[in-house]
Each structure stands twice: as structure tokens, then as C-alpha cells.
CSV table of C-alpha atoms and ligand atoms in Angstrom, one decimal:
chain,number,residue,atom,x,y,z
A,44,MET,CA,10.5,20.3,4.9
A,45,GLU,CA,14.2,19.5,5.3
A,46,ARG,CA,16.3,19.3,2.0
A,47,LYS,CA,19.9,18.6,1.6
A,48,VAL,CA,21.8,19.6,-1.5
A,49,GLY,CA,22.8,16.6,-3.7
A,50,VAL,CA,19.9,14.0,-2.5
A,51,ASN,CA,17.2,15.2,-4.7
A,52,ASN,CA,17.9,12.8,-7.6
A,53,VAL,CA,18.9,9.8,-5.5
A,54,LYS,CA,16.1,7.1,-5.7
A,55,ILE,CA,15.7,4.8,-2.7
A,56,ALA,CA,13.3,1.7,-2.8
A,57,VAL,CA,12.0,0.7,0.6
A,58,VAL,CA,10.8,-2.9,0.2
A,59,GLY,CA,8.1,-3.5,2.8
A,60,GLY,CA,5.6,-1.1,4.4
A,61,GLY,CA,5.5,-2.5,7.8
A,62,LEU,CA,6.4,-0.7,10.8
A,63,VAL,CA,10.1,-0.3,10.0
A,64,GLY,CA,9.7,0.3,6.2
A,65,ALA,CA,6.9,3.2,6.7
A,66,LEU,CA,9.1,4.9,9.4
A,67,ASN,CA,12.1,4.5,7.0
A,68,ALA,CA,10.2,6.1,4.2
A,69,CYS,CA,9.7,9.2,6.5
A,70,PHE,CA,13.4,9.5,7.3
A,71,PHE,CA,14.4,9.1,3.6
A,72,ALA,CA,11.8,11.6,2.3
A,73,LYS,CA,12.4,14.0,5.1
A,74,ARG,CA,16.0,14.2,3.8
A,75,GLY,CA,14.7,15.0,0.2
A,76,PHE,CA,15.5,11.5,-1.4
A,77,GLN,CA,13.1,10.2,-4.1
A,78,VAL,CA,11.5,7.4,-2.1
A,79,GLU,CA,9.4,4.5,-3.6
A,80,LEU,CA,7.9,2.3,-1.0
A,81,TYR,CA,6.8,-1.3,-2.0
A,82,GLU,CA,4.3,-3.2,0.2
A,83,SER,CA,3.0,-6.7,-1.0
A,84,ARG,CA,-0.3,-6.1,1.2
A,85,GLU,CA,-3.1,-3.9,0.2
A,86,ASP,CA,-3.0,-0.6,1.9
A,87,ILE,CA,-3.8,-1.3,5.5
A,88,ARG,CA,-5.7,2.1,5.7
A,89,ARG,CA,-8.3,1.0,3.4
A,90,ALA,CA,-8.5,-2.8,4.2
A,91,THR,CA,-11.5,-4.1,6.3
A,92,VAL,CA,-9.4,-6.9,7.7
A,93,VAL,CA,-5.8,-6.1,8.8
A,94,LYS,CA,-3.7,-9.2,9.0
A,95,GLY,CA,-0.7,-8.6,11.3
A,96,ARG,CA,1.3,-10.4,13.9
A,97,SER,CA,0.5,-9.0,17.2
A,98,ILE,CA,-2.5,-6.8,17.9
A,99,ASN,CA,-0.7,-4.4,20.1
A,100,LEU,CA,3.2,-4.0,21.0
A,101,ALA,CA,5.3,-2.3,23.7
A,102,LEU,CA,7.0,0.8,22.5
A,103,SER,CA,9.9,1.9,24.6
A,104,HIS,CA,12.6,4.5,24.7
A,105,ARG,CA,14.7,3.6,21.5
A,106,GLY,CA,11.4,3.4,19.5
A,107,ARG,CA,10.2,6.7,20.7
A,108,GLU,CA,13.5,8.5,19.9
A,109,ALA,CA,13.0,7.3,16.3
A,110,LEU,CA,9.5,8.5,16.1
A,111,LYS,CA,10.5,11.7,17.8
A,112,ALA,CA,13.1,12.4,14.9
A,113,VAL,CA,10.2,12.3,12.3
A,114,GLY,CA,7.9,14.3,14.4
A,115,MET,CA,5.6,11.5,15.2
A,116,GLU,CA,6.4,10.8,18.9
A,117,ASP,CA,3.4,12.8,20.4
A,118,LYS,CA,0.8,11.5,18.0
A,119,ILE,CA,1.7,7.9,18.7
A,120,VAL,CA,2.2,8.5,22.5
A,121,SER,CA,-1.1,10.1,22.8
A,122,LYS,CA,-2.8,6.8,21.6
A,123,GLY,CA,-0.7,4.6,23.8
A,124,ILE,CA,-1.3,3.2,27.3
A,125,PRO,CA,1.5,3.7,29.7
A,126,MET,CA,2.3,0.4,31.6
A,127,HIS,CA,4.4,1.2,34.7
A,128,ALA,CA,5.2,-2.2,35.9
A,129,ARG,CA,4.7,-6.0,35.2
A,130,MET,CA,1.7,-7.3,37.2
A,131,ILE,CA,2.4,-11.1,38.1
A,132,HIS,CA,-0.7,-13.2,38.5
A,133,SER,CA,0.1,-16.1,40.8
A,134,PRO,CA,-1.9,-19.5,40.2
A,135,SER,CA,-4.1,-18.6,43.3
A,136,GLY,CA,-5.1,-15.3,41.5
A,137,LYS,CA,-2.7,-13.1,43.7
A,138,ARG,CA,-1.5,-10.1,41.7
A,139,SER,CA,1.9,-8.5,42.5
A,140,PRO,CA,3.4,-5.6,40.6
A,141,ILE,CA,7.1,-5.6,39.6
A,142,PRO,CA,8.1,-2.0,38.4
A,143,TYR,CA,9.8,-1.5,35.0
A,144,GLY,CA,12.2,1.0,36.4
A,145,LYS,CA,12.0,4.1,38.6
A,146,LYS,CA,8.9,6.1,39.6
A,147,GLY,CA,7.5,7.7,36.4
A,148,GLN,CA,9.3,5.4,34.1
A,149,TYR,CA,7.0,3.2,31.7
A,150,ILE,CA,6.7,1.4,28.4
A,151,LEU,CA,3.5,2.0,26.3
A,152,SER,CA,1.1,-0.2,24.9
A,153,VAL,CA,0.3,0.8,21.3
A,154,ASP,CA,-2.0,-0.6,18.6
A,155,ARG,CA,0.1,-2.1,15.8
A,156,ALA,CA,-2.3,-1.3,12.9
A,157,ASN,CA,-2.8,2.3,14.1
A,158,LEU,CA,0.9,2.9,14.4
A,159,ASN,CA,1.5,1.5,10.8
A,160,LYS,CA,-1.3,3.4,9.3
A,161,GLU,CA,-0.1,6.6,10.9
A,162,LEU,CA,3.5,6.1,9.7
A,163,LEU,CA,2.4,5.4,6.1
A,164,SER,CA,0.2,8.6,6.2
A,165,ALA,CA,3.0,10.5,7.6
A,166,ALA,CA,5.4,9.3,4.9
A,167,GLU,CA,2.7,10.1,2.2
A,168,THR,CA,2.9,13.9,3.4
A,169,TYR,CA,6.3,14.2,1.7
A,170,PRO,CA,6.0,15.2,-1.9
A,171,SER,CA,9.0,12.8,-2.8
A,172,ALA,CA,7.6,9.8,-1.5
A,173,LYS,CA,5.6,7.4,-3.3
A,174,MET,CA,3.6,4.4,-2.0
A,175,ASN,CA,3.1,1.2,-4.1
A,176,PHE,CA,0.7,-1.1,-2.4
A,177,GLU,CA,0.1,-4.6,-3.7
A,178,HIS,CA,3.6,-4.7,-5.2
A,179,LYS,CA,5.5,-7.9,-4.0
A,180,LEU,CA,9.1,-8.1,-4.7
A,181,VAL,CA,9.5,-11.3,-6.7
A,182,ASP,CA,13.1,-10.8,-8.3
A,183,TRP,CA,16.0,-8.6,-7.9
A,184,ASN,CA,19.2,-8.8,-10.1
A,185,LEU,CA,22.1,-7.5,-8.3
A,186,GLU,CA,24.2,-7.0,-11.3
A,187,SER,CA,21.8,-4.7,-13.3
A,188,GLY,CA,20.0,-3.5,-10.1
A,189,SER,CA,16.5,-4.2,-11.6
A,190,MET,CA,13.7,-5.3,-9.2
A,191,THR,CA,10.6,-6.9,-10.3
A,192,PHE,CA,7.3,-6.4,-8.4
A,193,LEU,CA,4.2,-8.6,-8.8
A,194,ARG,CA,0.9,-6.7,-8.7
A,195,ASN,CA,-2.4,-8.4,-7.4
A,196,ASP,CA,-3.7,-8.3,-11.1
A,197,GLY,CA,-0.8,-10.5,-12.2
A,198,SER,CA,1.1,-7.6,-13.9
A,199,THR,CA,4.6,-6.9,-13.0
A,200,LYS,CA,6.6,-3.6,-12.8
A,201,VAL,CA,10.4,-3.7,-13.2
A,202,THR,CA,12.2,-0.9,-11.8
A,203,THR,CA,15.8,0.2,-10.7
A,204,CYS,CA,16.9,2.5,-7.8
A,205,ASP,CA,20.3,3.8,-6.2
A,206,LEU,CA,19.6,2.2,-2.8
A,207,THR,CA,17.3,-0.8,-1.9
A,208,VAL,CA,16.3,-0.7,1.8
A,209,GLY,CA,15.0,-4.3,2.5
A,210,CYS,CA,12.3,-3.7,5.4
A,211,ASP,CA,10.4,-6.8,4.3
A,212,GLY,CA,10.2,-8.7,7.6
A,213,ALA,CA,11.6,-12.0,9.0
A,214,PHE,CA,11.1,-14.0,5.7
A,215,SER,CA,12.7,-11.0,3.7
A,216,ALA,CA,12.7,-11.7,-0.1
A,217,VAL,CA,15.6,-8.9,-0.3
A,218,ARG,CA,17.6,-11.0,2.1
A,219,LYS,CA,17.2,-14.1,0.0
A,220,HIS,CA,19.5,-12.4,-2.5
A,221,PHE,CA,22.2,-12.0,0.3
A,222,MET,CA,22.5,-15.9,0.6
A,223,ARG,CA,24.4,-16.0,-2.4
A,224,GLN,CA,27.0,-13.6,-1.4
A,225,SER,CA,30.3,-14.8,-0.4
A,226,ARG,CA,30.9,-14.2,3.6
A,227,PHE,CA,27.3,-13.8,4.3
A,228,ASN,CA,26.4,-15.3,7.7
A,229,TYR,CA,23.0,-16.6,8.3
A,230,SER,CA,21.2,-18.3,11.1
A,231,GLN,CA,17.5,-18.8,11.9
A,232,THR,CA,16.0,-20.7,15.0
A,233,TYR,CA,12.5,-21.5,15.7
A,234,ILE,CA,11.7,-21.8,19.3
A,235,PRO,CA,9.5,-24.9,20.4
A,236,HIS,CA,6.8,-22.5,21.7
A,237,GLY,CA,4.1,-20.8,19.7
A,238,TYR,CA,1.5,-18.0,20.5
A,239,MET,CA,-2.0,-17.3,20.4
A,240,GLU,CA,-3.9,-14.2,20.9
A,241,LEU,CA,-7.1,-14.1,23.0
A,242,THR,CA,-9.4,-11.1,24.1
A,243,ILE,CA,-10.5,-10.0,27.5
A,244,PRO,CA,-13.5,-7.6,26.9
A,245,PRO,CA,-14.4,-4.7,28.9
A,246,LYS,CA,-16.4,-5.0,32.1
A,247,HIS,CA,-19.2,-2.5,32.9
A,248,GLY,CA,-17.8,-0.2,30.3
A,249,ASP,CA,-14.2,-0.1,32.0
A,250,PHE,CA,-11.0,-2.2,31.7
A,251,ALA,CA,-11.5,-5.6,33.3
A,252,MET,CA,-8.1,-5.3,35.1
A,253,GLU,CA,-5.7,-2.8,36.1
A,254,PRO,CA,-4.9,-1.1,32.9
A,255,ASN,CA,-1.5,0.3,33.5
A,256,PHE,CA,0.4,-2.9,33.7
A,257,LEU,CA,1.8,-5.6,31.4
A,258,HIS,CA,0.1,-8.6,33.1
A,259,ILE,CA,2.0,-11.8,33.3
A,260,TRP,CA,0.9,-15.3,34.3
A,261,PRO,CA,4.2,-17.1,34.5
A,262,ARG,CA,3.9,-20.9,34.8
A,263,ASN,CA,7.5,-22.1,34.1
A,264,THR,CA,7.3,-24.0,30.9
A,265,PHE,CA,4.6,-21.6,29.4
A,266,MET,CA,2.9,-18.2,30.2
A,267,MET,CA,0.3,-15.9,29.3
A,268,ILE,CA,0.6,-11.9,29.0
A,269,ALA,CA,-1.9,-9.1,28.5
A,270,LEU,CA,-1.5,-5.8,27.2
A,271,PRO,CA,-4.3,-3.0,27.4
A,272,ASN,CA,-6.0,-1.5,24.2
A,273,LEU,CA,-7.6,1.9,24.0
A,274,ASP,CA,-11.0,0.2,23.4
A,275,MET,CA,-10.6,-1.0,27.1
A,276,THR,CA,-9.9,-4.7,25.9
A,277,PHE,CA,-6.8,-6.6,26.8
A,278,THR,CA,-5.0,-8.5,24.2
A,279,CYS,CA,-3.8,-11.7,25.9
A,280,THR,CA,-1.0,-13.8,24.3
A,281,LEU,CA,-0.7,-17.2,25.5
A,282,PHE,CA,2.9,-18.6,25.0
A,283,MET,CA,3.2,-22.5,25.1
A,284,PRO,CA,4.8,-25.4,23.5
A,285,PHE,CA,3.2,-26.3,20.3
A,286,GLU,CA,2.9,-29.9,21.5
A,287,ASP,CA,0.8,-28.5,24.6
A,288,PHE,CA,-1.4,-26.4,22.2
A,289,GLU,CA,-2.1,-29.6,20.3
A,290,LYS,CA,-3.2,-31.6,23.3
A,291,ILE,CA,-6.3,-29.2,23.7
A,292,THR,CA,-8.9,-30.2,21.2
A,293,THR,CA,-12.3,-29.3,22.7
A,294,GLY,CA,-13.9,-26.4,24.4
A,295,ASP,CA,-14.1,-28.3,27.7
A,296,GLU,CA,-10.4,-29.0,27.6
A,297,VAL,CA,-9.7,-25.4,27.0
A,298,LEU,CA,-11.8,-24.6,30.4
A,299,GLU,CA,-10.0,-27.3,32.1
A,300,PHE,CA,-6.6,-26.0,31.3
A,301,PHE,CA,-7.5,-22.4,32.1
A,302,GLN,CA,-9.1,-23.7,35.4
A,303,ARG,CA,-5.9,-25.5,36.2
A,304,TYR,CA,-3.3,-22.7,35.2
A,305,PHE,CA,-5.1,-19.3,34.8
A,306,PRO,CA,-8.2,-19.5,37.1
A,307,ASP,CA,-8.6,-15.8,37.7
A,308,SER,CA,-8.8,-15.1,33.9
A,309,ILE,CA,-11.8,-17.1,33.1
A,310,PRO,CA,-14.4,-14.8,34.5
A,311,LEU,CA,-12.4,-12.0,32.6
A,312,PHE,CA,-12.6,-13.9,29.1
A,313,GLY,CA,-16.2,-15.4,29.8
A,314,GLU,CA,-16.3,-19.1,29.6
A,315,GLU,CA,-18.1,-19.3,26.4
A,316,ALA,CA,-16.1,-16.6,24.7
A,317,LEU,CA,-12.8,-18.2,25.8
A,318,LYS,CA,-13.9,-21.6,24.3
A,319,GLN,CA,-14.6,-20.0,20.9
A,320,ASP,CA,-11.7,-17.6,20.9
A,321,TYR,CA,-9.2,-20.3,21.6
A,322,PHE,CA,-10.0,-22.1,18.3
A,323,ARG,CA,-10.2,-19.1,16.0
A,324,LEU,CA,-6.7,-19.3,14.9
A,325,PRO,CA,-4.1,-21.7,15.0
A,326,ALA,CA,-1.0,-21.0,17.4
A,327,GLN,CA,1.7,-19.1,15.5
A,328,ALA,CA,5.6,-19.8,15.2
A,329,MET,CA,8.2,-17.6,16.6
A,330,VAL,CA,11.7,-17.3,14.7
A,331,SER,CA,14.8,-15.6,15.6
A,332,VAL,CA,17.0,-14.6,12.6
A,333,LYS,CA,20.7,-13.4,12.7
A,334,CYS,CA,22.8,-12.4,9.9
A,335,SER,CA,25.9,-10.4,8.9
A,336,PRO,CA,26.4,-8.2,7.1
A,337,TYR,CA,23.4,-6.2,6.6
A,338,HIS,CA,24.6,-4.6,3.4
A,339,ILE,CA,25.7,-5.5,-0.2
A,340,GLY,CA,28.3,-2.9,-1.4
A,341,THR,CA,26.4,0.5,-2.0
A,342,ALA,CA,23.3,-1.2,-3.4
A,343,CYS,CA,21.3,-2.5,-0.6
A,344,VAL,CA,20.8,-2.5,3.1
A,345,LEU,CA,18.6,-4.7,5.5
A,346,MET,CA,16.8,-3.2,8.4
A,347,GLY,CA,14.1,-4.3,11.0
A,348,ASP,CA,13.0,-7.9,11.1
A,349,ALA,CA,14.6,-8.5,7.7
A,350,ALA,CA,18.0,-8.0,9.5
A,351,HIS,CA,17.2,-9.4,12.8
A,352,ALA,CA,13.8,-11.0,13.5
A,353,VAL,CA,13.9,-11.8,17.4
A,354,VAL,CA,11.6,-13.8,19.8
A,355,PRO,CA,9.1,-11.3,21.3
A,356,PHE,CA,10.0,-11.8,25.0
A,357,TYR,CA,12.0,-8.6,25.3
A,358,GLY,CA,9.4,-6.5,23.7
A,359,GLN,CA,12.1,-4.9,21.4
A,360,GLY,CA,11.8,-6.3,17.7
A,361,MET,CA,10.1,-3.1,16.6
A,362,ASN,CA,12.0,-1.0,18.8
A,363,ALA,CA,15.4,-2.2,17.6
A,364,GLY,CA,14.0,-1.8,14.1
A,365,PHE,CA,13.1,1.8,14.7
A,366,GLU,CA,16.5,2.2,16.1
A,367,ASP,CA,18.0,1.0,12.8
A,368,CYS,CA,16.3,3.8,11.0
A,369,ILE,CA,17.5,6.5,13.3
A,370,VAL,CA,21.2,5.1,13.4
A,371,PHE,CA,21.2,5.2,9.5
A,372,ASP,CA,19.9,8.4,9.5
A,373,GLU,CA,22.6,9.7,11.8
A,374,LEU,CA,25.2,8.0,9.6
A,375,LEU,CA,23.8,9.8,6.6
A,376,ASP,CA,24.3,13.2,8.4
A,377,GLN,CA,27.9,12.1,9.5
A,378,TYR,CA,29.2,11.0,6.1
A,379,ASN,CA,27.3,13.3,4.0
A,380,CYS,CA,25.0,10.7,2.5
A,381,ASP,CA,28.0,8.9,1.0
A,382,PHE,CA,26.6,5.2,0.8
A,383,SER,CA,30.1,3.7,0.4
A,384,ILE,CA,30.7,4.5,4.1
A,385,CYS,CA,27.3,4.6,5.5
A,386,LEU,CA,26.3,0.9,4.6
A,387,PRO,CA,29.5,-0.6,6.2
A,388,GLU,CA,29.3,1.7,9.1
A,389,PHE,CA,25.6,0.5,9.7
A,390,THR,CA,26.8,-3.1,9.6
A,391,ARG,CA,29.7,-2.5,12.0
A,392,LEU,CA,27.5,-0.6,14.3
A,393,ARG,CA,24.3,-2.5,14.3
A,394,VAL,CA,25.1,-6.2,14.0
A,395,PRO,CA,26.5,-6.3,17.6
A,396,ASP,CA,23.7,-4.4,19.1
A,397,ASP,CA,20.9,-6.3,17.2
A,398,HIS,CA,22.5,-9.6,17.9
A,399,ALA,CA,22.7,-8.6,21.5
A,400,ILE,CA,18.9,-7.8,21.6
A,401,ALA,CA,18.3,-11.3,19.9
A,402,ASP,CA,20.2,-13.0,22.7
A,403,LEU,CA,18.5,-10.9,25.6
A,404,ALA,CA,15.0,-11.9,23.8
A,405,MET,CA,16.0,-15.5,24.0
A,406,TYR,CA,17.0,-15.1,27.6
A,407,ASN,CA,13.9,-13.2,28.6
A,408,TYR,CA,12.0,-16.1,27.2
A,409,ILE,CA,12.9,-18.0,30.3
A,410,GLU,CA,13.1,-15.1,32.6
A,411,MET,CA,9.4,-14.0,31.8
A,412,ARG,CA,7.8,-17.6,32.2
A,413,ALA,CA,10.2,-19.1,34.9
A,414,HIS,CA,12.5,-16.9,36.8
A,415,VAL,CA,10.0,-14.0,37.4
A,416,ASN,CA,8.2,-16.8,39.7
A,417,SER,CA,11.3,-17.4,41.7
A,418,LYS,CA,12.0,-13.9,42.0
A,419,TRP,CA,8.6,-13.2,43.4
A,420,PHE,CA,9.1,-16.1,45.7
A,421,LEU,CA,12.3,-14.5,46.9
A,422,PHE,CA,10.7,-11.2,47.3
A,423,ARG,CA,8.0,-12.9,49.5
A,424,LYS,CA,10.5,-14.5,51.6
A,425,HIS,CA,12.4,-11.3,52.1
A,426,LEU,CA,8.9,-9.5,53.1
A,427,ASP,CA,8.1,-12.3,55.4
A,428,MET,CA,11.3,-12.0,56.9
A,429,ILE,CA,10.9,-8.1,57.6
B,762,FAD,P1,7.1,-6.5,9.6
B,762,FAD,O1,6.2,-5.9,10.4
B,762,FAD,O2,7.2,-8.0,9.2
B,762,FAD,O3,6.8,-5.8,8.0
B,762,FAD,C1,7.3,-6.5,6.8
B,762,FAD,C2,6.5,-6.0,5.8
B,762,FAD,O4,6.9,-6.2,4.4
B,762,FAD,C3,5.0,-6.4,5.8
B,762,FAD,O5,4.1,-5.4,5.6
B,762,FAD,C4,5.0,-7.4,4.6
B,762,FAD,O6,3.8,-7.5,3.9
B,762,FAD,C5,6.0,-6.7,3.6
B,762,FAD,N1,6.8,-7.7,2.7
B,762,FAD,C6,7.0,-8.9,3.0
B,762,FAD,N2,7.5,-9.6,1.8
B,762,FAD,C7,7.4,-8.5,0.9
B,762,FAD,C8,7.8,-8.7,-0.5
B,762,FAD,N3,8.4,-9.7,-1.1
B,762,FAD,N4,7.6,-7.4,-1.2
B,762,FAD,C9,7.0,-6.4,-0.7
B,762,FAD,N5,6.6,-6.3,0.7
B,762,FAD,C10,6.9,-7.5,1.5
B,762,FAD,N6,8.3,-5.6,19.2
B,762,FAD,C11,8.4,-4.6,20.0
B,762,FAD,O7,9.2,-3.7,19.9
B,762,FAD,N7,7.6,-4.7,21.1
B,762,FAD,C12,6.7,-5.5,21.2
B,762,FAD,O8,6.0,-5.6,22.4
B,762,FAD,C13,6.6,-6.7,20.2
B,762,FAD,N8,5.7,-7.7,20.5
B,762,FAD,C14,5.5,-8.7,19.7
B,762,FAD,C15,4.6,-9.8,19.9
B,762,FAD,C16,4.6,-10.8,18.9
B,762,FAD,C17,3.5,-11.9,19.2
B,762,FAD,C18,5.5,-10.9,17.8
B,762,FAD,C19,5.3,-12.0,16.8
B,762,FAD,C20,6.2,-9.7,17.5
B,762,FAD,C21,6.4,-8.7,18.4
B,762,FAD,N9,7.4,-7.7,18.3
B,762,FAD,C22,7.4,-6.7,19.2
B,762,FAD,C23,8.2,-7.7,17.1
B,762,FAD,C24,7.7,-6.8,16.0
B,762,FAD,O9,6.4,-7.2,15.6
B,762,FAD,C25,8.6,-6.7,14.8
B,762,FAD,O10,10.0,-6.5,15.1
B,762,FAD,C26,8.3,-5.7,13.8
B,762,FAD,O11,6.9,-6.0,13.2
B,762,FAD,C27,9.2,-5.6,12.6
B,762,FAD,O12,8.8,-4.7,11.8
B,762,FAD,P2,9.2,-4.8,10.1
B,762,FAD,O13,8.8,-3.6,9.5
B,762,FAD,O14,10.8,-5.0,10.2
B,762,FAD,O15,8.7,-6.3,9.8
């Protein structure tokens, strides 16, 4: 294990044990800091039901680089499914691939719960890291630096640290305390669309569609996508305005809607399964959060969705959060772990990049559901001409 002089007595509290918090715990512990991770949920490695935002995620280059830095890339990539291209499904059921890049380039479909579990287990292998599950941050006194965590049994733990790293997601409790700071900028935007996850089961023991693609059914004002899973299922995500979700109230209306817009998907879901799956959970909201700065003095820094929740259409929310971790790690190297330089530098470097990702994600919201249709149309026209 790598240890650097002078860091062993520095206590870091990572608030949030999701994807970014768990990875950050690895980075800090690898350096020899005393790391305490506090997660409000139970330990997902022991949970029977894992609640999460999406079942699978697209992992790309920037996320892989961060995993590589803590020796986790191979483990995660070996359980991912390469997706070399988008596969566009037209309303008539015609499928047309649009590659992501050059030959051999791909993004990976990875299981969110497995990734989170692996990162927590990796963090736990460092003797200087301690995991505290069922510890929800409920109060944080900036002046004294004391943080109060509520446990599931109703008891509380009050503690202090040298640096608080807020990785507690889009509705960050840590970020709430930034709101009272002078010159802290903050904006949040809910888009009118919600999302719902549906499952395509395996067919005759195999994937029901080509597995090495991110399948997209673009329908202008709404769309459906599907990413493959290792168990040969696909997780489909239907993105649609909330008001349209609300119009569909019966199983027959679900079938009618899919018949009209996604007819080729019905045999893949199975009629009865689709009717039930659709009403399993209500559509979920999507929020985009921008803020600046990401730090307060030398006391606290925000990373991941706590700093920049983005809409999921660019597939970069987690990847950008992972990149936060590696950028901060590089700054610690560069400035010999001097927080008085690393924290403002982190804000200076990351705010423009993360805000750009947020804008690109918002743009891709239209690109994926609408422009991709017209590109395909232009491409067909081009083919017809040659
Ligand atoms: P989270 O995953 O939200 O984790 C925050 C953690 O903090 C949680 O475990 C929570 O329990 C804990 N917590 C919250 N409050 C407290 C508290 N008060 N005290 C202690 N703990 C607390 N990104 C990609 O890169 N690729 C994709 O393909 C992709 N697809 C997506 C699809 C959908 C439908 C959605 C919604 C998002 C998608 N994302 C994707 C974005 C990605 O999910 C997020 O960017 C990522 O989960 C952010 O990780 P995080 O650790 O910052 O936050």
C-alpha cells in the first residue's frame, strides 16, 4: 500500500457511499489518510433489495481512467458488456447501427449495484478506511467542524474531521450548508420528462436482441433506450414527459402505446409482462444541478452529483464524478496535500468542465430522442443517392 509522509493523521470524512463516495474512499485511503465513510443506507452488499437510480450504466473512458488509478479497472471491465454502437430502432422495426467512434472503440454497460459493491469492498481493504453504514448526515456545524449522523436505531454520532468530502448525491445534505455561504452560486432544473425502467428477458437462453449495442427507439418528444446486462436481460428506460406517463392508466393503454410507437419491442417484453412492469414503479424525475464553488476554505469539497447532477442523456454523470476523484488526487500530488491550494484549484479546474458536461447532457436530451432520427434520415438519403 502506498503511504505518503504527513498524511497518516489527516482525517477525511467521505459523506455518501454511492459510486463516487466509494471510489473516493479508495483514493484517500490509498494515500494513507484516515478515511471514515458515512452512508445513510444499509450496506448494499448485505441488502436483499438494492434501491438505486438506474440498474445499469454506461462506463466510458474518463470513468475507466479513475478506476485504473485505484487498480479496479480490470475487475469492473471484466463484468461489463461492450457497446460498440447505438442501434436505432425505427417505428417500422428497422434496426440501423451508428458507431460510437472508430473501429474497436466502445463504451461498457455495467451493473450499478455490482460496481458500488466492488468499490466499497475495495475501499475496505485499506486498513485506514472505515465504513459506517446507516449513518445519515443530519447536521454539520461549519464553525466547530462537528458533523452529526443519525443512525437507524435513532441514536446519533457526533464527530469532526480535517476534510469533509460531500459525495451524497443530487440532493446533498453537505451542499445545503454551502447555501448560506456568500458568493455561492446554485441552480437546479427539473426537465419535463420522467423515466421508467422496464426489463426485456432473455430469449431461448440468449439475449433477445444484439447485445453489443445501446439500443435506442427515438420518437422525437420521447424515447426508449436499452442496455444489456450480464444475465442476458436488457434494462430498457422509457423517457417521456410526465403528462404522457400520466395518460396511460390501464394495461390495454400500455399495449396500445407500445403498439403505436415501439411495436418491435412488444414480443421482446411479452405482452403480459409489459403490462405489469409498466405499473411496477412510478416514473422518476430528472434534475440538473449546477453550483460553484465546490469548496469551502480547507474544510469541505463537493464531488459527483453533489457538485453537478446532470440529466442522464450523455451517459457521463458517474464518469464525470469519477473524473472528479482522479483530478483531486492529482492535485494532492501536485501540491503535496496542501488543502489550502488543492481545494480552490479543484473548483477552478472542475467547475467549467462539469458545467460543460451538464450542458452537453441537456443538449443530448434532444439529440437522442429527435436529431438522431433526422441524421438517420439524411444518411438513408445519402445511401439512396449512391
Ligand atoms: P449517488 O449515486 O446519488 O450516491 C450518493 C450516496 O449518498 C447514496 O448512496 C446516498 O444514499 C448517500 N447519501 C445521501 N444523502 C446522505 C446523507 N445525508 N448522509 C449520508 N449519505 C447520504 N452516469 C453515467 O456515467 N453513465 C450512465 O449511463 C448513467 N446513466 C444514468 C441513468 C439514469 C436513469 C440516471 C438517473 C442517472 C444515470 N447516470 C449515469 C448518472 C449517475 O447515476 C450519477 O452521476 C451517479 O450515481 C453519481 O454518483 P454519486 O456517488 O455522486 O451519487
